[in-house]
Coordinates of C-alpha atoms and ligand atoms in Angstrom, one line a residue:
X99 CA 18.4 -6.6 29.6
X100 CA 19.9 -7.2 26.2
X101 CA 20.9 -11.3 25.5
X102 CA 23.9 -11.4 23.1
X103 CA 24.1 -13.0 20.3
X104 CA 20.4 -11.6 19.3
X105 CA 18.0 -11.5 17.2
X106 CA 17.8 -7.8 15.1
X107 CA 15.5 -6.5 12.1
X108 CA 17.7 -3.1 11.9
X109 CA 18.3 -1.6 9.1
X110 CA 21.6 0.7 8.9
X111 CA 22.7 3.6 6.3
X112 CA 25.6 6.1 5.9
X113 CA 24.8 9.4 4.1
X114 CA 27.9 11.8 3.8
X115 CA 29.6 10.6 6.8
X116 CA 25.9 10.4 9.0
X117 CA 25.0 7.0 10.1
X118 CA 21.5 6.2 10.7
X119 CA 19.8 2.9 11.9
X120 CA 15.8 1.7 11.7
X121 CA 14.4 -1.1 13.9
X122 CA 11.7 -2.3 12.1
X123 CA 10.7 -3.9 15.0
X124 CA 9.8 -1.3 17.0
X125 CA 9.9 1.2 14.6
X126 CA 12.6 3.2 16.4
X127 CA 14.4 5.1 14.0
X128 CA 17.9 7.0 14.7
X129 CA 21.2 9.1 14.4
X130 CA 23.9 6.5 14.8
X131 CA 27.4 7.1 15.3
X132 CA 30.5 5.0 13.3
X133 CA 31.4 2.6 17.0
X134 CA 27.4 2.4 17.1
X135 CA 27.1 1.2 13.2
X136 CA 29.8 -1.3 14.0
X137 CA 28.3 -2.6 16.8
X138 CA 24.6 -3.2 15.7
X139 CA 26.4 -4.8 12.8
X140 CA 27.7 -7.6 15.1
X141 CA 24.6 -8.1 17.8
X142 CA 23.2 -10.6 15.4
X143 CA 26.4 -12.4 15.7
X144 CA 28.3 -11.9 19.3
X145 CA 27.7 -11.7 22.5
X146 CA 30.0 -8.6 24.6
X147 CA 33.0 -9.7 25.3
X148 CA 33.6 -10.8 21.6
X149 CA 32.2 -7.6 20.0
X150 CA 34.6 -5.7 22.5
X151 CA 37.3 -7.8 21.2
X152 CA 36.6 -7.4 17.9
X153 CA 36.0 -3.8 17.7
X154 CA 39.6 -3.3 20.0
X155 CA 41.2 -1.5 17.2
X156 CA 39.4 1.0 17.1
X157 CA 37.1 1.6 20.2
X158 CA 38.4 0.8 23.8
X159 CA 36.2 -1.4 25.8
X160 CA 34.9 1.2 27.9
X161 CA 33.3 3.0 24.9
X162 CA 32.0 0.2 23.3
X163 CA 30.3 -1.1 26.6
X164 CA 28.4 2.4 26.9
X165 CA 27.4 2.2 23.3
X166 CA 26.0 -1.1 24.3
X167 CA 24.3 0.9 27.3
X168 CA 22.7 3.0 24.8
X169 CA 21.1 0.0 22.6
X170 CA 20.2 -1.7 26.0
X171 CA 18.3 1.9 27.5
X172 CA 16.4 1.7 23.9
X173 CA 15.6 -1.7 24.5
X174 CA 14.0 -1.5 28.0
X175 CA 12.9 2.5 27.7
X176 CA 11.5 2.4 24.2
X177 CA 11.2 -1.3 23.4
X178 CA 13.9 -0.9 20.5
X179 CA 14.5 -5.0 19.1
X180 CA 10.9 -5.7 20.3
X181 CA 8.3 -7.1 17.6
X182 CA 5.0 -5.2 17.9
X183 CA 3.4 -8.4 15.6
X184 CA 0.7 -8.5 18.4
X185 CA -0.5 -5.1 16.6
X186 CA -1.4 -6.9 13.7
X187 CA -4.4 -9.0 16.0
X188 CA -5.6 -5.7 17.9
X189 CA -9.0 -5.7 18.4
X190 CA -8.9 -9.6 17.7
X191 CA -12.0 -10.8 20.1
X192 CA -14.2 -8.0 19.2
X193 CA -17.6 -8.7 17.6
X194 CA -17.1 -5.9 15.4
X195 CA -13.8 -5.3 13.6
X196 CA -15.3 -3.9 10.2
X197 CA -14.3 -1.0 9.1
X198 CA -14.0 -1.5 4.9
X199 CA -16.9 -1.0 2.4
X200 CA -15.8 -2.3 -0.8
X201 CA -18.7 -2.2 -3.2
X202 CA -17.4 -3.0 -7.3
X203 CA -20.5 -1.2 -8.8
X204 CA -19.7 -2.2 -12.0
X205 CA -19.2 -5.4 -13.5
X206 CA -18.3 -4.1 -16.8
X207 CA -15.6 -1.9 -18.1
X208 CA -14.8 0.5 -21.7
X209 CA -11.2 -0.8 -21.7
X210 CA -9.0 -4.6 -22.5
X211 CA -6.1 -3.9 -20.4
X212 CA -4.2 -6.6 -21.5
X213 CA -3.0 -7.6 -17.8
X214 CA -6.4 -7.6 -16.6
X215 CA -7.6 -10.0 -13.8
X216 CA -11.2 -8.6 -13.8
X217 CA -10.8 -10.0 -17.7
X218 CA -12.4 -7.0 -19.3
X219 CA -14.5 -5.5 -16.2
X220 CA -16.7 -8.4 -15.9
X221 CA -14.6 -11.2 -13.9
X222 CA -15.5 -13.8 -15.7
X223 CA -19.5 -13.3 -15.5
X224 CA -22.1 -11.4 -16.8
X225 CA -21.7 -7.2 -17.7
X226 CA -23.7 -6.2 -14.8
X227 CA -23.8 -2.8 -13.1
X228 CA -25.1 -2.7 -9.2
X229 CA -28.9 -1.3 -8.8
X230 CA -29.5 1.3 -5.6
X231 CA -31.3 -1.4 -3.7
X232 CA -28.8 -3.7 -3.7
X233 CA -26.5 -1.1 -2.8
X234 CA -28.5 0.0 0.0
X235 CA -29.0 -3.8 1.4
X236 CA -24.8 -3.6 1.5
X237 CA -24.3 -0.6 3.8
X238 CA -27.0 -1.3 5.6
X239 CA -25.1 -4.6 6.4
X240 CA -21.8 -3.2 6.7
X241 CA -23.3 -0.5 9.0
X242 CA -24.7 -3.4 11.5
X243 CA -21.4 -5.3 11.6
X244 CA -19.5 -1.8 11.2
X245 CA -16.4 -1.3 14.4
X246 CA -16.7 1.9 16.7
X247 CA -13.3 3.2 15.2
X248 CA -12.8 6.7 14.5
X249 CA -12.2 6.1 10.4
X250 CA -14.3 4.1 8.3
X251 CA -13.4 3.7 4.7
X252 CA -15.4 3.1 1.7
X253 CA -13.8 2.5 -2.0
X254 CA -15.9 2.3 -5.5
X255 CA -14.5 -0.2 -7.7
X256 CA -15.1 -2.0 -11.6
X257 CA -14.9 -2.9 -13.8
X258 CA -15.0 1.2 -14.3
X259 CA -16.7 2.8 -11.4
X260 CA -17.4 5.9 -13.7
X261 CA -20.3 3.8 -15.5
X262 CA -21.7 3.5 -12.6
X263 CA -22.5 7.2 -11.3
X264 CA -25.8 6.5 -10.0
X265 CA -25.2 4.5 -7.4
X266 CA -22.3 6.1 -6.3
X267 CA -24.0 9.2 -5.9
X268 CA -26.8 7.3 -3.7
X269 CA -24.0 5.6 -2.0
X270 CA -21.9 8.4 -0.9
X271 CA -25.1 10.5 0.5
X272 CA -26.9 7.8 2.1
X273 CA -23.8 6.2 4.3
X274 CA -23.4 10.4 4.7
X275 CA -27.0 10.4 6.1
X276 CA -27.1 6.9 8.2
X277 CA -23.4 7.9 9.8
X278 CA -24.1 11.3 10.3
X279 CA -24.6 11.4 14.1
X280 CA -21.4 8.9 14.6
X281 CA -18.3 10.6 15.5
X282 CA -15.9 9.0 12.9
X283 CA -14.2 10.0 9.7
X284 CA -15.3 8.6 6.2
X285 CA -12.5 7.8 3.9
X286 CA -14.3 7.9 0.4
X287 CA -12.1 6.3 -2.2
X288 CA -12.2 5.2 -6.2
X289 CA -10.2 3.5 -9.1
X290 CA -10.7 5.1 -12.3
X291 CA -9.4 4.6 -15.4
X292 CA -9.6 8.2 -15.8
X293 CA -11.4 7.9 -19.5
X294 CA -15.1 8.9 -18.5
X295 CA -15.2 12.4 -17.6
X296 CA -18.7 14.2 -16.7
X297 CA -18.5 17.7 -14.4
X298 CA -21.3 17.6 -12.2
X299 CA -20.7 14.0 -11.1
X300 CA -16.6 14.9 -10.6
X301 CA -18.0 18.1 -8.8
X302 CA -19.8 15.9 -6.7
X303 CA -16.8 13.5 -5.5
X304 CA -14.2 16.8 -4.9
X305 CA -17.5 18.2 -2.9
X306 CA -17.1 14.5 -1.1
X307 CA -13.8 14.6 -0.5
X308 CA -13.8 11.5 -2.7
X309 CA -10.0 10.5 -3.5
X310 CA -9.5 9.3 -6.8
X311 CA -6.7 6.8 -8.4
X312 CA -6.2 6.7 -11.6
X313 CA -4.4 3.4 -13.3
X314 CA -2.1 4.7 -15.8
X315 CA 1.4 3.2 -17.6
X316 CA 2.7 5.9 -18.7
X317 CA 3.2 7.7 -22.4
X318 CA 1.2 7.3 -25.3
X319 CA 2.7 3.7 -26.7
X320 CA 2.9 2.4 -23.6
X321 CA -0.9 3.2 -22.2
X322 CA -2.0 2.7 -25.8
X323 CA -0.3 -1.0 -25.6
X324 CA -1.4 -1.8 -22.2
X325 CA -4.6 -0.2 -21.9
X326 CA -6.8 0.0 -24.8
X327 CA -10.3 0.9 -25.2
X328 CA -12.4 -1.9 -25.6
X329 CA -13.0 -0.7 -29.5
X330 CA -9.4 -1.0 -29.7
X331 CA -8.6 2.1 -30.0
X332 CA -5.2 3.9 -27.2
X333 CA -6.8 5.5 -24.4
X334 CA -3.8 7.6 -24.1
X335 CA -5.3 11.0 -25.9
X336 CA -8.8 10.7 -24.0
X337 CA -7.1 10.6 -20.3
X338 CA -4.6 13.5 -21.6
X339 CA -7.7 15.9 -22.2
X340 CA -9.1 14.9 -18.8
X341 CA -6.4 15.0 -16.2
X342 CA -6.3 19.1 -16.6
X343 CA -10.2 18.9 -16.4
X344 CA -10.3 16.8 -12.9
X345 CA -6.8 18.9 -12.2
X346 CA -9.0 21.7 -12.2
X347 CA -11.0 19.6 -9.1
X348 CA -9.2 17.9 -7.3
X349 CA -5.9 19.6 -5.2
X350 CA -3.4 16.4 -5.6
X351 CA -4.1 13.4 -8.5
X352 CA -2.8 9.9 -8.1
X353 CA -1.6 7.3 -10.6
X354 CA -0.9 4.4 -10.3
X355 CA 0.9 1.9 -12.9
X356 CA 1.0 -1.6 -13.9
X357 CA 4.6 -2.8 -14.2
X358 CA 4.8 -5.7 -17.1
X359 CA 7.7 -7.1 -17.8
X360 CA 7.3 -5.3 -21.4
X361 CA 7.2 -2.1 -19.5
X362 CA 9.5 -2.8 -16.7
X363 CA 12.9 -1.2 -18.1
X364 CA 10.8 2.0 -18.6
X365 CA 9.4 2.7 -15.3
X366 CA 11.3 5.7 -14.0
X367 CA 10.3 7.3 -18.0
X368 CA 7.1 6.5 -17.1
X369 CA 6.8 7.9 -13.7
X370 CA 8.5 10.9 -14.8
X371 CA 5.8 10.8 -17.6
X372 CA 3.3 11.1 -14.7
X373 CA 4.2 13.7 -12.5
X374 CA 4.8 15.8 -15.6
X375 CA 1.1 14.8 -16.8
X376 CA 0.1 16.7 -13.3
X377 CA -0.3 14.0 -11.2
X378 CA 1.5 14.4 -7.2
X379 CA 1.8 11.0 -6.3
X380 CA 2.4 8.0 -8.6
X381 CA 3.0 4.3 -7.5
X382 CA 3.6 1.0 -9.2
X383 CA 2.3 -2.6 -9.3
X384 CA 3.4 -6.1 -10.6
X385 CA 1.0 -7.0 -13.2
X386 CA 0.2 -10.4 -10.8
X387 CA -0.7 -13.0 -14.4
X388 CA 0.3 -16.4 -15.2
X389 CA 1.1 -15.0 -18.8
X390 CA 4.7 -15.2 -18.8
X391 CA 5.1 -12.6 -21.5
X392 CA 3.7 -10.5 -18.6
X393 CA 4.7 -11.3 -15.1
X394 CA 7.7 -9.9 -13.7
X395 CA 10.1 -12.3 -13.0
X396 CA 13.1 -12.4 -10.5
X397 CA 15.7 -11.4 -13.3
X398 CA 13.6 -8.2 -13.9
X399 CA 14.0 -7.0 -10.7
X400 CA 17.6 -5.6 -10.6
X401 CA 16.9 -3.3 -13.2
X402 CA 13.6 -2.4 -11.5
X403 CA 15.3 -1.6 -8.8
X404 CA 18.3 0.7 -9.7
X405 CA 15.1 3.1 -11.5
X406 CA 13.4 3.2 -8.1
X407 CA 16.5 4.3 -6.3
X408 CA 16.7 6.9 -9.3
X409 CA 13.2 8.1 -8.7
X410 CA 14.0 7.9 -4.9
X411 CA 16.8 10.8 -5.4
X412 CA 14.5 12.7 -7.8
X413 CA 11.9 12.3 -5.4
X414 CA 14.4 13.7 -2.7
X415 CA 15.5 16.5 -4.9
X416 CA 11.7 17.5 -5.0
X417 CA 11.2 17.4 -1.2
X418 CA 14.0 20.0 -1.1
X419 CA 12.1 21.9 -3.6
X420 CA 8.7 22.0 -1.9
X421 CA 7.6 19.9 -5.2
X422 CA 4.9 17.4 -4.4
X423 CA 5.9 15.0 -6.9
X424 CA 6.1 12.0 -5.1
X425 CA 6.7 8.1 -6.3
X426 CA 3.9 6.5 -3.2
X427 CA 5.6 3.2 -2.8
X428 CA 8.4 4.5 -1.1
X429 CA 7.1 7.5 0.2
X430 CA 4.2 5.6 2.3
X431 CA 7.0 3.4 3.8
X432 CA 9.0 7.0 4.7
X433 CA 5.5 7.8 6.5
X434 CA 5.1 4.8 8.1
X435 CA 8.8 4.8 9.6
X436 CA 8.1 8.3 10.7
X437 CA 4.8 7.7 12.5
X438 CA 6.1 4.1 13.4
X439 CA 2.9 2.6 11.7
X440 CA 2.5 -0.8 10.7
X441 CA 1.9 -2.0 7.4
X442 CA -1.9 -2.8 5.9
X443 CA -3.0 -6.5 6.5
X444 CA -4.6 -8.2 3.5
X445 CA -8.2 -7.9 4.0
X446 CA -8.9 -11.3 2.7
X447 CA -7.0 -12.9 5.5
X448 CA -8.8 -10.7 8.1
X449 CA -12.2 -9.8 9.2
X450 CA -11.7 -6.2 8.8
X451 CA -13.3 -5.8 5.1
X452 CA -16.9 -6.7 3.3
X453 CA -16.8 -6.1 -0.2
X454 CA -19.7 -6.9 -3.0
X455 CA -20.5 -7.4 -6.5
X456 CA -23.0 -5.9 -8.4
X457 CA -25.1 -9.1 -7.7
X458 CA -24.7 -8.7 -3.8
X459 CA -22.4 -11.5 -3.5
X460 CA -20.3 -11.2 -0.4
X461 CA -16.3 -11.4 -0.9
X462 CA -13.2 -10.2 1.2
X463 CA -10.7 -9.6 -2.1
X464 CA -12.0 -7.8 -5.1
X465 CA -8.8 -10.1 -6.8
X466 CA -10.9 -13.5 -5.9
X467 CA -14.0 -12.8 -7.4
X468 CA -14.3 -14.4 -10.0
X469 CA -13.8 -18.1 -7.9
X470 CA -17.2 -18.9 -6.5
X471 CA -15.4 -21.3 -3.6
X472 CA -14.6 -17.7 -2.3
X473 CA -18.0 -16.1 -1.9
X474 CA -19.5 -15.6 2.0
X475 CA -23.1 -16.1 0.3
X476 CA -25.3 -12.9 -1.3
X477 CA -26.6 -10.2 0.5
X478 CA -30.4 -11.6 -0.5
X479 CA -30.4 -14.3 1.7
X480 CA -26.6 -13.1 4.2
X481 CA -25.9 -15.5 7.1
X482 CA -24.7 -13.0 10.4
X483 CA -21.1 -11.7 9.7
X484 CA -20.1 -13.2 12.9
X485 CA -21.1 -16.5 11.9
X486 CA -18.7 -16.5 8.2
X487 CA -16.4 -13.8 8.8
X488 CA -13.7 -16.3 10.1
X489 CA -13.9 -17.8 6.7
X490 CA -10.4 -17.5 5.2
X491 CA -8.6 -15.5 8.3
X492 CA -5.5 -16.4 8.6
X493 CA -4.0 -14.8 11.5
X494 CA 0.0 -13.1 11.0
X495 CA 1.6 -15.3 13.7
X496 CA 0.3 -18.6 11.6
X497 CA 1.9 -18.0 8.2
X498 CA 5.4 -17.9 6.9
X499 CA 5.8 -13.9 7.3
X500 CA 6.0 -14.5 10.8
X501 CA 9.8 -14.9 10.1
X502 CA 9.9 -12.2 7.8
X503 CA 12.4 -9.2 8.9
X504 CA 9.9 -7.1 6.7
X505 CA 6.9 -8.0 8.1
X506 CA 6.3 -4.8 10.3
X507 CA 6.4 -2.3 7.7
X508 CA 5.1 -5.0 4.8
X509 CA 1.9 -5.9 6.6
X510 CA 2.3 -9.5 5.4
X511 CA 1.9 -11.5 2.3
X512 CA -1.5 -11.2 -0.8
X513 CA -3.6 -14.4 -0.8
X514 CA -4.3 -13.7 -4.3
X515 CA -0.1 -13.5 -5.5
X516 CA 0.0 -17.2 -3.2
X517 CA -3.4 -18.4 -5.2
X518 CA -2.1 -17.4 -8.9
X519 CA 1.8 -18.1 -8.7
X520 CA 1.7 -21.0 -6.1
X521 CA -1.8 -22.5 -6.2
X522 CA -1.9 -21.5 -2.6
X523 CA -3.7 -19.0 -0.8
X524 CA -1.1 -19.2 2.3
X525 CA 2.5 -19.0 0.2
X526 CA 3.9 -15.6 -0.1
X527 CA 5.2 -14.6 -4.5
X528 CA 9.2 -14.6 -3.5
X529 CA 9.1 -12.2 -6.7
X530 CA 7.2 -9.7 -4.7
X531 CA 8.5 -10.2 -0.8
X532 CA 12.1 -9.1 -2.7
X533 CA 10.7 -6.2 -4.0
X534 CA 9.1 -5.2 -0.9
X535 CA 12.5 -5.3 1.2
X536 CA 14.2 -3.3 -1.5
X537 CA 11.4 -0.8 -1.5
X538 CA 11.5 -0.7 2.4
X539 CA 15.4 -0.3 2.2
X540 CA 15.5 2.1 0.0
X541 CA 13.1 4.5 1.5
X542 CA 15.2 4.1 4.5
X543 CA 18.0 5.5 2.6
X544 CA 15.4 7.9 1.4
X545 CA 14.4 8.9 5.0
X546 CA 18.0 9.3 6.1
X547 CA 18.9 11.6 3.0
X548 CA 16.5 13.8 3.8
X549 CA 16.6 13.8 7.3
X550 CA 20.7 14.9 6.4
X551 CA 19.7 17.7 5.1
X552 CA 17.3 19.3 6.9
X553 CA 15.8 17.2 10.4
X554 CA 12.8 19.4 10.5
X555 CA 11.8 18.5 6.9
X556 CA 11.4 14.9 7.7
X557 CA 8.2 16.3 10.2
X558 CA 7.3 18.6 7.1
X559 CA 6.8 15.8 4.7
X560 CA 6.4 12.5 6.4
X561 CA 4.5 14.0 9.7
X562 CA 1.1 11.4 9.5
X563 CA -1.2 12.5 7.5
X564 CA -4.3 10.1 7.0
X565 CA -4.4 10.5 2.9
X566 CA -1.2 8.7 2.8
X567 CA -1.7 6.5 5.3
X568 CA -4.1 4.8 3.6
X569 CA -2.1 4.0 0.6
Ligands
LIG233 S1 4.8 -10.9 2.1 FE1 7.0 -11.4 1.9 S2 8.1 -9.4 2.4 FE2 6.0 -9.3 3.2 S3 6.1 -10.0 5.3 FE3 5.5 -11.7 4.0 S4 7.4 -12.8 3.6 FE4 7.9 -10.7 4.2
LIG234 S1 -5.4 -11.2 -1.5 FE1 -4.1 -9.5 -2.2 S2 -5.4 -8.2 -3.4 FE2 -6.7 -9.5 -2.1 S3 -7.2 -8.4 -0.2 FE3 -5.3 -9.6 0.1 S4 -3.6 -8.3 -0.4 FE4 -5.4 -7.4 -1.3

């Protein structure tokens, strides 16, 4: 039974006349009606008899008291205003809860991004690339600590990945060949700065089902400012020859771009930029760096914000169309609304993930690497994962996202946005949690516009799909 005043995380929108609400709680999503709207607006506040009299005006107490019936059938029927935060520890107990390969297989990079936290590929160390046995020590670990879940995922970082070919190659066939009798998806992924282009080895990733992501920032002057080669030189013209060539591989391209605050007032040009350039699915960071002339601030974010709520409705008006050209960090939160997921955890506050440098040494964020105090040891000489995999959890219910009203669909806070803006692994970047809710919101809004126009198009393009859920 419902306790008034209570506690809600709901989320309500009016498009032409059609109210919606979202518990992102429980991930119940809904039609609403004008008396309903009015109502969820005051649970937070009331308890019965005072939203009855102060909803008299326009709704008689009888009608108000069965829209609270509907609210309370949600409740106990479908667990509407219920927090599924005990989601986020599933599986907690288990010996095995790995299910990430992370391997950076190259320590060295052609490009200066000027933003760059690997500082030019190498984090801080020696160029180094990773050789096949080192590789093969890594899966062979992750295989013996790997979880009996149905999807395993594997992602080839840098530095550049590309310069790395090799390995990959050795990598992809051999976790093929020792996983071959498990019944279990592999989720084969990779960063690229989209510069390096060579056709048998691209052949070999589509042939993989490999999915690539490309970091881009948009037009010539701003790629050419953000991203140069390491000569110097824009890398603008090089990834424009290549897109069409992997285009000509791959089904659907993403991009993905780093927002600085030079940049920031150009985001929906830039994205536009994208899809144009022939890539489906295009999302956008905050360049996380202590350089001031880079970081997004708080003031930045207003006009961040009223471009994504552009892209939003030019995303919309290409749903209508059947045009996948879609901006991702919206769009995954549409999906996850949809399929009522949660969001992704940060791996370096779980146990879920075992990533490695070229060297073999053992991390859980490919952003923390270059501080030694947050290495698990080297694959040489590796203690038992059960014995250091605690090392750095830091379980949902113990930090300050608990409280969060986003939390759900957010997945909770990056160690490495606490550790450079805060000095502290545990503190979420306030920068970043606003963004997040405004993001969330806005897809909402998204969800409901399109669910307006046509219900079944919300199964058509939100329906779960596992190469979104993953982003
Ligand atoms: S990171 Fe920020 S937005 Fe996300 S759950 Fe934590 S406090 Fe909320
Ligand atoms: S600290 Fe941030 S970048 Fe690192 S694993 Fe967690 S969420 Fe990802």
């Amino acid at each position: 039974m419902l306790q008034f005043p209570m506690k809600v995380n709901v989320l309500r929108f009016n498009e032409n006349g059609s109210y919606f609400f979202f518990d992102v709680d429980s991930g119940i999503l809904g039609k609403s009606s004008p008396m309903l709207d009015k109502i969820i607006e005051q649970l937070p506040y009331f308890n019965i008899k005072k939203i009855i009299e102060n909803l008299s005006d326009k709704y008689s107490a009888e009608d108000i008291e069965s829209g609270i019936a509907v609210l309370n059938s949600l409740h106990e029927k479908q667990g509407m205003f219920i927090s599924r935060k005990s989601l986020f520890t599933q599986g907690k107990g288990l010996s095995k809860r790995v299910s990430h390969l992370w391997l950076n297989v190259a320590h060295d990079c052609n490009m200066r991004c000027i933003y760059c936290y690997a500082h030019g590929g190498n984090y801080g160390g020696e160029k180094l690339e990773m050789n096949i046995t080192t590789a093969k020590k890594c899966i062979d670990y992750w295989k013996e600590n790997l979880s009996d879940g149905p999807v395993s995922y594997v992602s080839f970082f840098g530095g550049e990945p590309f310069m790395n070919r090799e390995v990959i190659k050795f990598s992809i066939e051999y976790i093929k060949e020792i996983l071959a009798d498990a019944n279990r998806k592999l989720v084969f992924n990779m960063t690229t700065n989209g510069t390096i282009y060579d056709e048998a080895f691209v052949e070999f990733l589509a042939d993989n089902n490999v999915e690539l992501l490309f970091s881009i920032d948009g037009n010539d002057q701003i790629q050419n400012h953000n991203r140069p080669l390491a000569s110097g030189i824009g890398s603008y013209k090089i990834i424009e020859n290549n897109i069409p060539k992997f285009k000509n591989k791959f089904k659907k391209l993403r991009a993905t771009i780093v927002l600085t605050k030079e940049n920031a007032s150009r985001l929906k040009e830039s994205v536009m930029h994208l899809w144009n350039l022939g890539f489906n699915d295009v999302a956008c960071s905050l360049a996380i760096t202590s350089d001031e002339n880079l970081y997004v601030s708080g003031a930045d974010l207003p006009g961040i914000h009223e471009q994504i709520s552009e892209i939003n409705q030019m995303m919309y008006e290409n749903i209508r169309n059947r045009k996948h050209c879609f901006f991702s960090n919206t769009y995954k939160y549409c999906v996850s609304m949809h399929n009522k997921l949660i969001g992704a955890e940060c791996s370096f506050q779980t146990d879920n993930a075992l990533m490695f440098t070229p060297s073999g040494d053992i991390h859980k964020c490919h952003r923390l690497i270059d501080c030694n105090e947050f290495s698990l040891g080297n694959i040489s000489n590796a203690e038992k994962w059960e014995d250091i995999n605690k090392q750095f959890v830091n379980p949902v219910e113990e930090r300050p996202c608990n409280d969060c009203w986003a939390l759900q669909l957010c997945g909770g806070g990056c160690a490495h946005e606490g550790y450079v803006y805060h000095n502290d692994l545990n503190t979420p970047y306030d920068v970043t949690c606003n963004h997040t809710k405004f993001m969330i919101e806005d897809a909402f809004k998204l969800y409901a516009r399109v669910y307006s126009h046509s219900p079944s198009l919300v199964d058509e393009v939100f329906s779960n799909n596992k190469y979104y859920k993953r982003l």
